[in-house]
Structure formats: C-alpha cells, structure tokens
Coordinates of C-alpha atoms in Angstrom, one line a residue:
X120 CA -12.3 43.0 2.9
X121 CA -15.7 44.9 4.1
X122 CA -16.8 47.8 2.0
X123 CA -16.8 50.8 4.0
X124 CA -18.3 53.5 1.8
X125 CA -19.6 51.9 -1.3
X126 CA -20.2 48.1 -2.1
X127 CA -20.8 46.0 -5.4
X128 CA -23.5 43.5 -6.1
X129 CA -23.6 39.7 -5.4
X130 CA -21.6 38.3 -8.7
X131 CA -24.1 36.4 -10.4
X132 CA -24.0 33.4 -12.9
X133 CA -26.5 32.4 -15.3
X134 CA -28.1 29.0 -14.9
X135 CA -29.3 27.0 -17.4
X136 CA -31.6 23.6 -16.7
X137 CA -32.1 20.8 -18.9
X138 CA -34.5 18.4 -18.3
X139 CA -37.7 15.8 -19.1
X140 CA -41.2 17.9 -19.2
X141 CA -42.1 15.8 -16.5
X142 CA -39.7 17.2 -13.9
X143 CA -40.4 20.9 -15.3
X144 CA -42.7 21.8 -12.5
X145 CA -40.8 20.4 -9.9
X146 CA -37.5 21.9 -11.1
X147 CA -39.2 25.3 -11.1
X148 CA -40.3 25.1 -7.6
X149 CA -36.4 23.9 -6.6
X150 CA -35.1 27.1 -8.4
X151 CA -37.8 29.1 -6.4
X152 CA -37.0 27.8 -3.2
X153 CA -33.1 27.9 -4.3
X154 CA -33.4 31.8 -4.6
X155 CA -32.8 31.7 -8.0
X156 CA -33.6 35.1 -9.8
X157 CA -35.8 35.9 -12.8
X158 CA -36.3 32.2 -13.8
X159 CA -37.9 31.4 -17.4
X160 CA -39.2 28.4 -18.9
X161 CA -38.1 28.4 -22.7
X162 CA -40.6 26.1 -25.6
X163 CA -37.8 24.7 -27.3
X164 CA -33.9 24.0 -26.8
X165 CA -31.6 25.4 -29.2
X166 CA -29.2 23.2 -31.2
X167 CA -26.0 24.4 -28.6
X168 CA -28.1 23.1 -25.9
X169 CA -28.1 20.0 -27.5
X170 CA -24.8 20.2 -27.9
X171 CA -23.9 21.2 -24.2
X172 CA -25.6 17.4 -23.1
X173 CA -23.3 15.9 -25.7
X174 CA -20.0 17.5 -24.5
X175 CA -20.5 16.5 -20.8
X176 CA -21.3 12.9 -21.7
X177 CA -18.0 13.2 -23.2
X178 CA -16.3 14.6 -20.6
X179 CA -18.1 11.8 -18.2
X180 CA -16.6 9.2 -20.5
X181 CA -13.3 10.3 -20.4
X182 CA -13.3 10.1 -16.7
X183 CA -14.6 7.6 -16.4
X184 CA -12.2 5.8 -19.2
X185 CA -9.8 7.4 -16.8
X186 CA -11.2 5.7 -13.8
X187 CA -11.2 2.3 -15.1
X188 CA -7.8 2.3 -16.7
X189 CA -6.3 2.6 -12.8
X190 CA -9.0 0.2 -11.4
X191 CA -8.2 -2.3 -13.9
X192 CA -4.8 -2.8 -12.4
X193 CA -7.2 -4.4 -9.0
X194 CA -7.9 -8.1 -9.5
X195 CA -11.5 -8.3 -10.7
X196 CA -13.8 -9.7 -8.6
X197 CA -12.2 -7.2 -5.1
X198 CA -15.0 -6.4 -3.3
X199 CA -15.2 -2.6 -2.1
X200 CA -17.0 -1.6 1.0
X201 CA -18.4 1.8 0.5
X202 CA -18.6 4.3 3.6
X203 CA -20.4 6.8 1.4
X204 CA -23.3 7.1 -0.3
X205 CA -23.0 7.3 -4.1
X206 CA -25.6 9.8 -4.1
X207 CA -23.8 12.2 -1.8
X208 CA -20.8 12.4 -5.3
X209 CA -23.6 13.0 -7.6
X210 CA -25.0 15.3 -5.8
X211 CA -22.1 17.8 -6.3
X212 CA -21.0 19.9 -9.1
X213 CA -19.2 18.5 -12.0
X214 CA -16.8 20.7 -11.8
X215 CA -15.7 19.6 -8.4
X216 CA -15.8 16.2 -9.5
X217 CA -14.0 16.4 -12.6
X218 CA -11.0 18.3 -10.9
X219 CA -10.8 15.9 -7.9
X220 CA -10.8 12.9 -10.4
X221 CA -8.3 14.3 -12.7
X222 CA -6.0 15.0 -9.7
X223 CA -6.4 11.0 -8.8
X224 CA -5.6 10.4 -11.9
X225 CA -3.0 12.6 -12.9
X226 CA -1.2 10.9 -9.9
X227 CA -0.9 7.9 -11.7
X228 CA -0.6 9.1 -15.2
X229 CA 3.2 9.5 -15.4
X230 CA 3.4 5.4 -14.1
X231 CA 0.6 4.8 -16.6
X232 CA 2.8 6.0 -19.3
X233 CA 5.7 4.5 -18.6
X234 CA 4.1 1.0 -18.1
X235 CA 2.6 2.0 -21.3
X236 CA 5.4 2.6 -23.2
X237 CA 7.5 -0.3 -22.1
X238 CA 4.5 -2.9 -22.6
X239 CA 4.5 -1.8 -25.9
X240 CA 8.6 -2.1 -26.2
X241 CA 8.0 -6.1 -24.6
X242 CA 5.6 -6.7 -27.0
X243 CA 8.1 -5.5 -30.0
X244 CA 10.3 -8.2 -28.7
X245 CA 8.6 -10.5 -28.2
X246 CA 6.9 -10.5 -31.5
X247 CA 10.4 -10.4 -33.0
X248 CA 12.0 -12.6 -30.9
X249 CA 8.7 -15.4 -31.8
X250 CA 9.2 -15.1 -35.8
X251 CA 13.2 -14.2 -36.1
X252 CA 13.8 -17.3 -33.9
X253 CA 13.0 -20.0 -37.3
X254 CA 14.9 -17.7 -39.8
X255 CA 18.3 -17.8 -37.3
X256 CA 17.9 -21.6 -37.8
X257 CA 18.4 -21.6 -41.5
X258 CA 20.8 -19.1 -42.2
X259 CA 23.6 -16.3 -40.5
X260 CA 21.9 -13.0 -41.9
X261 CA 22.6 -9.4 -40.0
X262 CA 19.5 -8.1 -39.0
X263 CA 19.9 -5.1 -41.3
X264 CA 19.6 -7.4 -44.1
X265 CA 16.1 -8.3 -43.2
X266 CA 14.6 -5.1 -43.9
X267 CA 16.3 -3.4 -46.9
X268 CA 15.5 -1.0 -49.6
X269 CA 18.0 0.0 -52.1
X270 CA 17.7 1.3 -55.5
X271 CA 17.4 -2.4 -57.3
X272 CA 16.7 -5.0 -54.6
X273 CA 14.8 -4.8 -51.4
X274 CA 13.9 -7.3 -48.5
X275 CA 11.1 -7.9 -46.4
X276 CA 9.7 -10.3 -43.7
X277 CA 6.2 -11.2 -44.0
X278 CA 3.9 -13.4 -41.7
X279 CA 0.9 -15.4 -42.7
X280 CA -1.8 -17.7 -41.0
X281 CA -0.6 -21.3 -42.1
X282 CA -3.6 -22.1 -44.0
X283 CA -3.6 -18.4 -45.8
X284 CA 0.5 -19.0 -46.5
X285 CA -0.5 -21.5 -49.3
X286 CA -2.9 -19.7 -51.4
X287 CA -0.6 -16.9 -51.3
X288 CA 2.8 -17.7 -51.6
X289 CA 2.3 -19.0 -54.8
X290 CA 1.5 -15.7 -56.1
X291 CA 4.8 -14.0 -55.1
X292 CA 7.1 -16.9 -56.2
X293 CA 7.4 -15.2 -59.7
X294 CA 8.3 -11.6 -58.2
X295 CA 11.0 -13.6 -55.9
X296 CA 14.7 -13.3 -56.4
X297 CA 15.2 -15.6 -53.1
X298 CA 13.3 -16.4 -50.1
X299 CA 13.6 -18.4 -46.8
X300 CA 10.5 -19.9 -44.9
X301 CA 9.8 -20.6 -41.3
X302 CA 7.0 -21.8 -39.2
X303 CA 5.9 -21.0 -35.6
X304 CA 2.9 -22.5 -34.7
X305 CA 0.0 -21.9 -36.6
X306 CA 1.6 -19.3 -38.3
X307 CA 4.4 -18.8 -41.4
X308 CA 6.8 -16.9 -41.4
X309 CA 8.7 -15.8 -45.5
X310 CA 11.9 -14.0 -46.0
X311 CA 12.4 -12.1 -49.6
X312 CA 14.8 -10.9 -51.8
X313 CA 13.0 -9.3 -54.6
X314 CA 14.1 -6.3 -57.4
X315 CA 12.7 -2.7 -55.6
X316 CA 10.2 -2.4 -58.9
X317 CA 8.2 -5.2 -57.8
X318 CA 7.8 -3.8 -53.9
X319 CA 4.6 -2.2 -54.0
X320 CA 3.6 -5.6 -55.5
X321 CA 4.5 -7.8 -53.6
X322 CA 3.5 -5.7 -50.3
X323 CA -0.1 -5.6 -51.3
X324 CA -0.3 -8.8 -52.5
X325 CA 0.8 -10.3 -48.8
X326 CA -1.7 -7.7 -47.2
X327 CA -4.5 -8.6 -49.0
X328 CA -3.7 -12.2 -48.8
X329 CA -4.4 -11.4 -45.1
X330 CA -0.5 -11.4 -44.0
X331 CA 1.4 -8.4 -42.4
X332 CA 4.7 -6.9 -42.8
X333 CA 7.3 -7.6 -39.9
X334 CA 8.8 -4.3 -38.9
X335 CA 12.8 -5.3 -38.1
X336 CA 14.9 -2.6 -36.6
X337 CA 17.6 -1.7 -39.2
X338 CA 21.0 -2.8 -36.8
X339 CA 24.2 -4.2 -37.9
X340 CA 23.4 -7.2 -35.6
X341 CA 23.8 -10.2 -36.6
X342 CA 20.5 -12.2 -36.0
X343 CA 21.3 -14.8 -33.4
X344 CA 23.1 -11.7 -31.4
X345 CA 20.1 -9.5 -32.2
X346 CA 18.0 -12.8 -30.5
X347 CA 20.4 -13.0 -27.7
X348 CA 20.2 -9.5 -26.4
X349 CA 16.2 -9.4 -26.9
X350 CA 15.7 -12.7 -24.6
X351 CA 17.7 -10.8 -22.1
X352 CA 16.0 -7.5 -22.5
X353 CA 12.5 -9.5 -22.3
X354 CA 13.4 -10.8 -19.0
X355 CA 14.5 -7.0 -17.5
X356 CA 11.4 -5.6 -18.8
X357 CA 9.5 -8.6 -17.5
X358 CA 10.7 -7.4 -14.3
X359 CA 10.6 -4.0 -14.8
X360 CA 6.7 -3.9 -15.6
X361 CA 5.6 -6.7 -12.6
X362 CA 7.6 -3.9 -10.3
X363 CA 5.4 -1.0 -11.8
X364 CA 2.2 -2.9 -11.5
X365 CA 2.6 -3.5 -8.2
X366 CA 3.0 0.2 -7.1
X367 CA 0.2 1.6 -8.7
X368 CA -1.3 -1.4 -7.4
X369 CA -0.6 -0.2 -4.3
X370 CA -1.1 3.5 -5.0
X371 CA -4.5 2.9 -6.3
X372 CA -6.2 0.5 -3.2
X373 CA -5.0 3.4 -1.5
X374 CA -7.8 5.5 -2.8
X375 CA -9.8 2.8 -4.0
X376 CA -13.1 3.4 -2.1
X377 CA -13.1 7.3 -3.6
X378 CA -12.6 5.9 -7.3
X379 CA -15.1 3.0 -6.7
X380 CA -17.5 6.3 -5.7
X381 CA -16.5 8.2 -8.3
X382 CA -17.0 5.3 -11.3
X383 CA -20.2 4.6 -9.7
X384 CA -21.6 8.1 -9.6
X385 CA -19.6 9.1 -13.1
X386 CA -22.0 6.0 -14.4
X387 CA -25.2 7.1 -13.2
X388 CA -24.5 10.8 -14.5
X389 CA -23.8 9.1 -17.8
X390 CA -27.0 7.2 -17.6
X391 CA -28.8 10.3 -16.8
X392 CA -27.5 12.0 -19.8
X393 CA -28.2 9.5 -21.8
X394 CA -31.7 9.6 -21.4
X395 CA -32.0 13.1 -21.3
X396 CA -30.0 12.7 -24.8
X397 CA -32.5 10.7 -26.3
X398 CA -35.4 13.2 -24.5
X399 CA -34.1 15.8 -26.9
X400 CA -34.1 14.3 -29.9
X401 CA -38.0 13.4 -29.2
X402 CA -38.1 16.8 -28.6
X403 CA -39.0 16.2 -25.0
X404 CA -37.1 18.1 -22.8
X405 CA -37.6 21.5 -21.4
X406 CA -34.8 24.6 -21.1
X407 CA -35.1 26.6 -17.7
X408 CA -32.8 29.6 -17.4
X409 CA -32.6 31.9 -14.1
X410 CA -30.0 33.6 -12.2
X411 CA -28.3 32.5 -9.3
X412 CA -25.3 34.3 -6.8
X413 CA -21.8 32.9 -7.9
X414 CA -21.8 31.5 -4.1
X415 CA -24.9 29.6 -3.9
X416 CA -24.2 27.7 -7.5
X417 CA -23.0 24.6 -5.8
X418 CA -25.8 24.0 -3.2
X419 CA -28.6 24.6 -6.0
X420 CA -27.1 22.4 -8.4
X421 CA -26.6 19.4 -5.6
X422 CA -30.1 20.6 -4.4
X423 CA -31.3 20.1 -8.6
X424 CA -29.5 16.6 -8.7
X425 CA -31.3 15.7 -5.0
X426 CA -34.5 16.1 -6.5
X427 CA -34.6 15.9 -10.2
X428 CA -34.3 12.6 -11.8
X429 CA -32.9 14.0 -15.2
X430 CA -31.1 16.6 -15.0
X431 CA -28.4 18.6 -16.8
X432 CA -27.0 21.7 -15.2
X433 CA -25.0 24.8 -17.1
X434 CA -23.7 27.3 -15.6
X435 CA -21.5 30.4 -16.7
X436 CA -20.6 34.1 -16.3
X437 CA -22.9 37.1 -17.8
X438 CA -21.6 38.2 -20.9
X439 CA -21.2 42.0 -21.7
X440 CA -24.7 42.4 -23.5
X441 CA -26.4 41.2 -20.6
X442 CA -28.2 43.0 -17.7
X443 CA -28.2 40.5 -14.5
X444 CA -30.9 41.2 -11.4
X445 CA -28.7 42.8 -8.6
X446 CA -28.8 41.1 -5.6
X447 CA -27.2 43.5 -2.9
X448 CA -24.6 41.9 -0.5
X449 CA -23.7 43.8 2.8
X450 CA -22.4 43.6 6.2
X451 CA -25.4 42.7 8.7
X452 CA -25.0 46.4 10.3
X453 CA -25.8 48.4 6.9
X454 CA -27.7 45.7 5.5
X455 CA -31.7 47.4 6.7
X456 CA -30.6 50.0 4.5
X457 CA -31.0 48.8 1.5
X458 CA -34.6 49.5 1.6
X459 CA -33.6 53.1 2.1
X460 CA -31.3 52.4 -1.2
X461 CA -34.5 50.9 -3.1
X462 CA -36.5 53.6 -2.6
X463 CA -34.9 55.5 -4.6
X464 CA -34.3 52.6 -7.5
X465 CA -32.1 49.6 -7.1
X466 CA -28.5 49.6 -8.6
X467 CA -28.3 48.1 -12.0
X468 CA -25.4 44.8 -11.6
X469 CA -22.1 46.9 -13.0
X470 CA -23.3 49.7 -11.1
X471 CA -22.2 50.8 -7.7
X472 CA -24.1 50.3 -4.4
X473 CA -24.0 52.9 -1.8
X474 CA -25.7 51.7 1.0
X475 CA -23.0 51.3 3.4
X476 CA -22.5 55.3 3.0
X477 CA -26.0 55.7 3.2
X478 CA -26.2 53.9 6.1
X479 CA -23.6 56.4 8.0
X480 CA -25.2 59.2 6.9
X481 CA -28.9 58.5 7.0
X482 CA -28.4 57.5 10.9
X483 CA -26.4 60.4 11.4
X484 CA -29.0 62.8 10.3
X485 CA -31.7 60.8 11.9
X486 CA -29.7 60.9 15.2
X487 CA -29.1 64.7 14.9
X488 CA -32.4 65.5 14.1
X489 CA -34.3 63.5 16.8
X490 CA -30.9 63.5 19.3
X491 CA -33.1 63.2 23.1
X492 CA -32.5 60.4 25.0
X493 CA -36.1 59.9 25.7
X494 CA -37.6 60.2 22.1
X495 CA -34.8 57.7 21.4
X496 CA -35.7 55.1 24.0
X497 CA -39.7 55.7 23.2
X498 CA -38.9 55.1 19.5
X499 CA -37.0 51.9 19.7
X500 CA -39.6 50.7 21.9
X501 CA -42.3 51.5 19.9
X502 CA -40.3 49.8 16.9
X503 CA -40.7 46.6 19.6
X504 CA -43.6 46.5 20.6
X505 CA -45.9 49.0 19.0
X506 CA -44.6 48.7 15.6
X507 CA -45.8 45.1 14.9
X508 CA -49.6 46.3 15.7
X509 CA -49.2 48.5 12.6
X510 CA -48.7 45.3 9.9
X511 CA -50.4 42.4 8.3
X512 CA -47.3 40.1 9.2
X513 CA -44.4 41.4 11.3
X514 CA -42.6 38.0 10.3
X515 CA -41.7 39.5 7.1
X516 CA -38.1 40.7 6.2
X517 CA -38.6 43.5 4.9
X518 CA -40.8 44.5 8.0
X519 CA -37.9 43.4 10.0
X520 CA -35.2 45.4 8.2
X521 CA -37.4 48.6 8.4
X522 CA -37.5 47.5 12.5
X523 CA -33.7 47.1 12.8
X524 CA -33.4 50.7 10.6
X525 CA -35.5 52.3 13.9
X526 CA -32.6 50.1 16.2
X527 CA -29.6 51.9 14.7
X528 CA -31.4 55.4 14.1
X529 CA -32.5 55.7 17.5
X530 CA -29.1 54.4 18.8
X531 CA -27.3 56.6 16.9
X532 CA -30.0 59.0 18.6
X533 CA -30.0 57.8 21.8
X534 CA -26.1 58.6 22.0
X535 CA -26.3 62.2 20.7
X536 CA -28.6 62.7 23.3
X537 CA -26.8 61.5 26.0
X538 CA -23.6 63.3 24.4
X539 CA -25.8 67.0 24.3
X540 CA -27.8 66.0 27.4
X541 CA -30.7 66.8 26.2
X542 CA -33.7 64.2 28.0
X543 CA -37.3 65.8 26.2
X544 CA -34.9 68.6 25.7
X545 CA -33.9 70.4 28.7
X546 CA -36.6 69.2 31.4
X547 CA -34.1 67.9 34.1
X548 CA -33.5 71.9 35.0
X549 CA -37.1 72.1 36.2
X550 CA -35.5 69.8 39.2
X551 CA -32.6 72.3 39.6
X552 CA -29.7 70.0 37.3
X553 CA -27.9 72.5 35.3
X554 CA -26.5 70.1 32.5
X555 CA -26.5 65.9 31.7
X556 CA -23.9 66.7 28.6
X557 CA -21.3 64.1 28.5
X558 CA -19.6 66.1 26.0
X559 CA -19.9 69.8 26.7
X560 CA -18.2 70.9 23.6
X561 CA -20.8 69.2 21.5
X562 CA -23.4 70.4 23.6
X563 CA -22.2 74.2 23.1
X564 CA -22.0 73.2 19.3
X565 CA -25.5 71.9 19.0
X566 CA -26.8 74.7 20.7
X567 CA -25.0 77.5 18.8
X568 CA -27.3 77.7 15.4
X569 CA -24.2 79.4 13.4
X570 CA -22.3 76.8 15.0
X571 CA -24.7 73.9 14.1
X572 CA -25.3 74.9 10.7
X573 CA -21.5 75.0 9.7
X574 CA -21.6 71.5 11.1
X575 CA -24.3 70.7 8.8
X576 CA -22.8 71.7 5.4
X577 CA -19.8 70.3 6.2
X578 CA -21.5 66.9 6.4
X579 CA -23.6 67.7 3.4
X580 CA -20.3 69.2 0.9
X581 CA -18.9 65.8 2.6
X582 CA -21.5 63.2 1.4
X583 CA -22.0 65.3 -2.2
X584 CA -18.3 64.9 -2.8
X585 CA -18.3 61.4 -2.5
X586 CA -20.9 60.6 -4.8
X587 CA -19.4 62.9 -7.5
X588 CA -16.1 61.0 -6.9
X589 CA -17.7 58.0 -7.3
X590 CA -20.1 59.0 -10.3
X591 CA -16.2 59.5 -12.1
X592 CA -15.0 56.3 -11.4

C-alpha cells in the first residue's frame, strides 16, 4: 500500500562481516558500493563472534549430513552433469539455502525413518535368528526362558569371539547352575542358568571378557516357532526395504543435480569457515559492522561472497537500545522532497516521515503563490536548461531532486494558472480578451482577498491538524 500522508523509514538490519585482515579493504569498499550505512571496522572480535562462525559450521554440517544421507542411496561412482555453477548457490544467503535444503530433505525424511526403523528391526532378526539357530538344535526351550530374572535364578544368552570364549568361560563355570553352548562361525554362543545373586557377576565378567549380552524378546514362543516366524518376517522385510530403497531412489535422481549443487556449495562454505575458524583463534580476522535496508540484505551478501574469499555474514534486526540511520523510502512523485524534509532534520528510524504530506502541500503553496502560466513555463525551463549553469555537477542526485522539485512546483503552478487565467497576470486584456479562466469560480476566489485568505487558513488549520494528530500517535 502507498503512503499517502505520512511514510515510515526503510526497515533496516544490522550487518555484521567476518573475515581475514587481508580482505578487510576490499570488503569495505563492497559494503560502500553496496549502500551499506555507517560502516565500522572493529580491532578485535568478541567471544559471541567467535561463536556465531562455530554455530553456522554446524548448521552447514548438518545439512550437509542431511544431503549425503539421501545421496547415499545413488550408486557411488553416478556421474552428475551440472547445469549450474556452484558459485551461483554460494553466492546466496544461507538462509535461503538452508530452507530450500531442509524442504528437499524433509521430503524424504518420513521414508528415511521408516527405512530406518525397519533396517534396524531386520537387523534384530537376524542377529537372533544367527545365534538362537545352534541353541534350538540342542534343546526345546520357550523363548521366554532365555532371558529370565526371578527372585533366585536368572538366565542369560551371551556371545563371545571363539578365541575369547575360552579364556572366559572358565571363569563363570563356578557361578553356573546349567549352561548350553553353541557355535556359529567364528563366534560362541553360552546359555546360563545361574542363582540371581551372582547376575551382576557374571554380566561383567562376560563384558569385560570382550562378550555381549543377547537381548531375547520375552514371548511364550517356543524357540524353533520363535525361528520360524523370524525367517519369514526376514524375508517380508527384505522385501519391504529393497521397495523403499528404490523409491527414494527414484525420488532423489529426481532432484539430484540441485543436491549435488547444494553438497558442493555446503562444502566450500564449510571450507570457508574453517579457515576463517582457525583465522580467529590467530587472532587474525577483522569484525565489520554497517547497516543495510532489510531489502537489499540478499544482493550484498551474494555481492560479499562474489568477492571475498573468507567470508562470514550475520545479519539481524535492531534491537530496542539501538538508533539505526533512516534511510527514507517514497513513491518516485514525493520522493525530491525529501530534501525539503532534510532541511529541517531527518527523521530519527522509529519516527515518522512526512514527506508525502509535505509534498502536497509545499507544491500547493508554491503553485498558489507563483500560479501564472508564463512564470510557470519560464521556471521549469530554466530548471532545464539554465539551472545546470548554476552547479559544479548537475549529474548529482541531489541536484536532480532539487530539478524535479521545480517540475512538480511549476506544474502544480502552471495549472493554477491556467485554472485563474492569469498569463503575467492579466496582460491578454491589453489585446481586448476579457478572461483565459478555465474555472471562473476559482478565478473569482483568487481574486477576492477575504475570499483568498479564508482559503488559506483553511489549508493552514488543515496541515497543523495533521501533524498534531500524528505527533499523538
């Protein structure tokens, strides 16, 4: 929506550059050139600026951790034909590229999760399946029985490396009430029965004997059942997890070229970080801070990462305490007035701007003032031709505000003129023309001083009350 009477300032964000003292020069004439406002070089970073470098490395390595969990589902060797330069990612703002990448990914996450969680499920079972198997040869137990703790007895199954198994087992005979011993492989696998006292034992004897403890669902299965119903299972999850491989497989070539960009340009920001990491704790990085419009945040951090080797860019909102520049933001028509504004003292950034209102009324009164055609048409050609004579260099923009100002006054003049009919006031009756007035009733206004002056206050008490309205808001 366009302000009509009163405008606020370009929201501004505070930027906050990090990087090697050999790029300091350079990055200060990009923040120039960038329009960045009030930019200071600080001595010496501060421990949270430190800290800033550290937490986007970590957000890099996530995404990127992200990025090569999905790619890592694409044969390795694939080769990827880029059709964009890697730069051209880099170059924009993390932010962009983290929300873009976390929208690939999130895609994806719900299949990653459940291939996750049945891989780990197939892996239970087949690990059971492998060392139950030799125990089901040598005796009918339920599969309840295999992991039991009661108040006197308790039962575990342990496995051990084969060459381990005989330095250790000889340990726990005395603790043993019973026991039944398998092998599969390399590897041994030892039933117990042993009284509950001697658990804690027993258990740290096997694991520091370098053997582990066989976690065995507590079902009222008998074991060969149990075995049975696993082998089956195996195969449907077998099946199961090739399907789900090959659809995010399939999901993932389809954007394969923008995560192929993305690891690539995630890896050189990492890189970059690094070393600018490292620069800090030499105590060999510089802090540049400045303020930028909220608008133009994006093209002067790709325009920073374009030219600066090392660089780490921060950007946030002003807080409270602070007093941004103002930079003014208004419609091309009312935007020459602003040096009418500044005259008088810029607006502070919380405060309000009035130059559209200004704008109105300044040409208004101009135009009423001066209102002859012919003084109109002479000024704004004067303000065209003439004008430039007057200046060191008319190429400037403040020169060329101060020439569009003239433009609108004298328009606004030019038309009062022509509405009162006045051409170098009333000359055309020398030639016998009673009246030019295009509006007679404005004429006859203009021309009545009682009439004129009521006309005047009324746009005075008009453009008073509006700035006390606004001074209470």
């Amino acid at each position: 929506m366009i302000p009509l009477i009163v405008n606020t300032s370009d929201p501004m964000a505070k930027v906050r550059v990090m990087t090697t003292k050999d790029y300091s020069t350079k990055t200060l004439k990009t923040l120039h050139t960038a329009g960045v406002l009030h930019v200071e070089e600080s001595e010496e970073l501060k421990p949270v600026d430190k800290e800033a470098i550290e937490r986007e490395r970590r957000k890099v390595g996530e995404l990127l951790t992200s990025i090569n969990d999905i790619l890592a589902y694409i044969p390795k060797g694939e080769r990827v034909s880029l059709k964009e330069d890697v730069e051209v990612i880099y170059t924009r703002p993390f932010d962009e590229v983290d929300s873009e990448v976390r929208l690939l990914c999130t895609k994806l996450d719900n299949m990653h999760q459940r291939v996750a969680k049945l891989d780990n499920e197939f892996k239970e079972l087949i690990e059971l399946t492998r060392y139950l198997g030799p125990l089901e040869q040598k005796a009918d137990i339920r599969l309840q029985d295999l992991n039991f703790s009661g108040s006197y007895l308790f039962s575990r199954v342990f496995v051990f490396p084969n060459e381990l198994f005989e330095t250790v087992y000889p340990k726990l005979r005395e603790y043993i009430l019973e026991d039944l011993v398998g092998t599969v492989e390399n590897e041994a696998v030892l039933y117990v029965i042993a009284k509950a006292e001697y658990r804690e034992t027993i258990e740290s004897t096997v694991m520091d004997g370098g053997g582990k403890i066989l976690p065995v669902p507590a079902e009222a299965l008998p074991l060969k059942e149990f075995l049975d119903i696993a082998g089956g299972k195996v195969h449907s999850l077998e099946e199961e997890l090739a399907k789900l491989h090959a659809e995010i497989e399939s999901k993932t070539r389809e954007n394969l070229e923008k995560l192929v960009l993305f690891r690539e340009a995630l890896s050189a920001e990492t890189e970059r970080l690094a070393v600018l990491a490292k620069a800090c704790e030499a105590k060999y990085v510089t802090l540049i801070e400045g303020w930028i419009p909220e608008s133009n945040v994006e093209a002067t951090i790709s325009e920073l990462k374009e030219n600066i080797g090392y660089v780490f860019v921060d950007t946030r909102k002003p807080e409270q305490a602070e007093e941004p520049p103002t930079k003014m933001k208004n419609a091309t028509a009312v935007k020459p007035f602003e040096v009418v504004v500044n005259l008088f003292g810029t607006p502070k950034y919380r405060e309000w701007d009035p130059t559209p209102i200004t704008a109105y009324f300044f040409a208004i009164f101009f135009g009423i003032m001066l209102g002859d055609v012919v003084y109109a048409a002479l000024l704004m050609l004067f303000a065209y031709r003439g004008l430039r004579l007057l200046v060191d260099d008319p190429e400037t923009e403040g020169f060329k505000l101060f020439q569009r100002i003239i433009y609108i006054s004298g328009g606004v003049a030019l038309v009062i003129g022509m509405l009162t009919g006045s051409y170098l006031g009333n000359f055309y009756q020398f030639f016998g023309i009673e009246s030019l007035a295009l509006a007679e009733k404005i004429q006859v206004m203009f021309s009545d001083p009682v009439k004129f002056i009521v006309f005047s206050l009324i746009i005075g008490l008009v453009h008073v009350n509006i700035a006390h309205v606004l001074a209470l808001i």
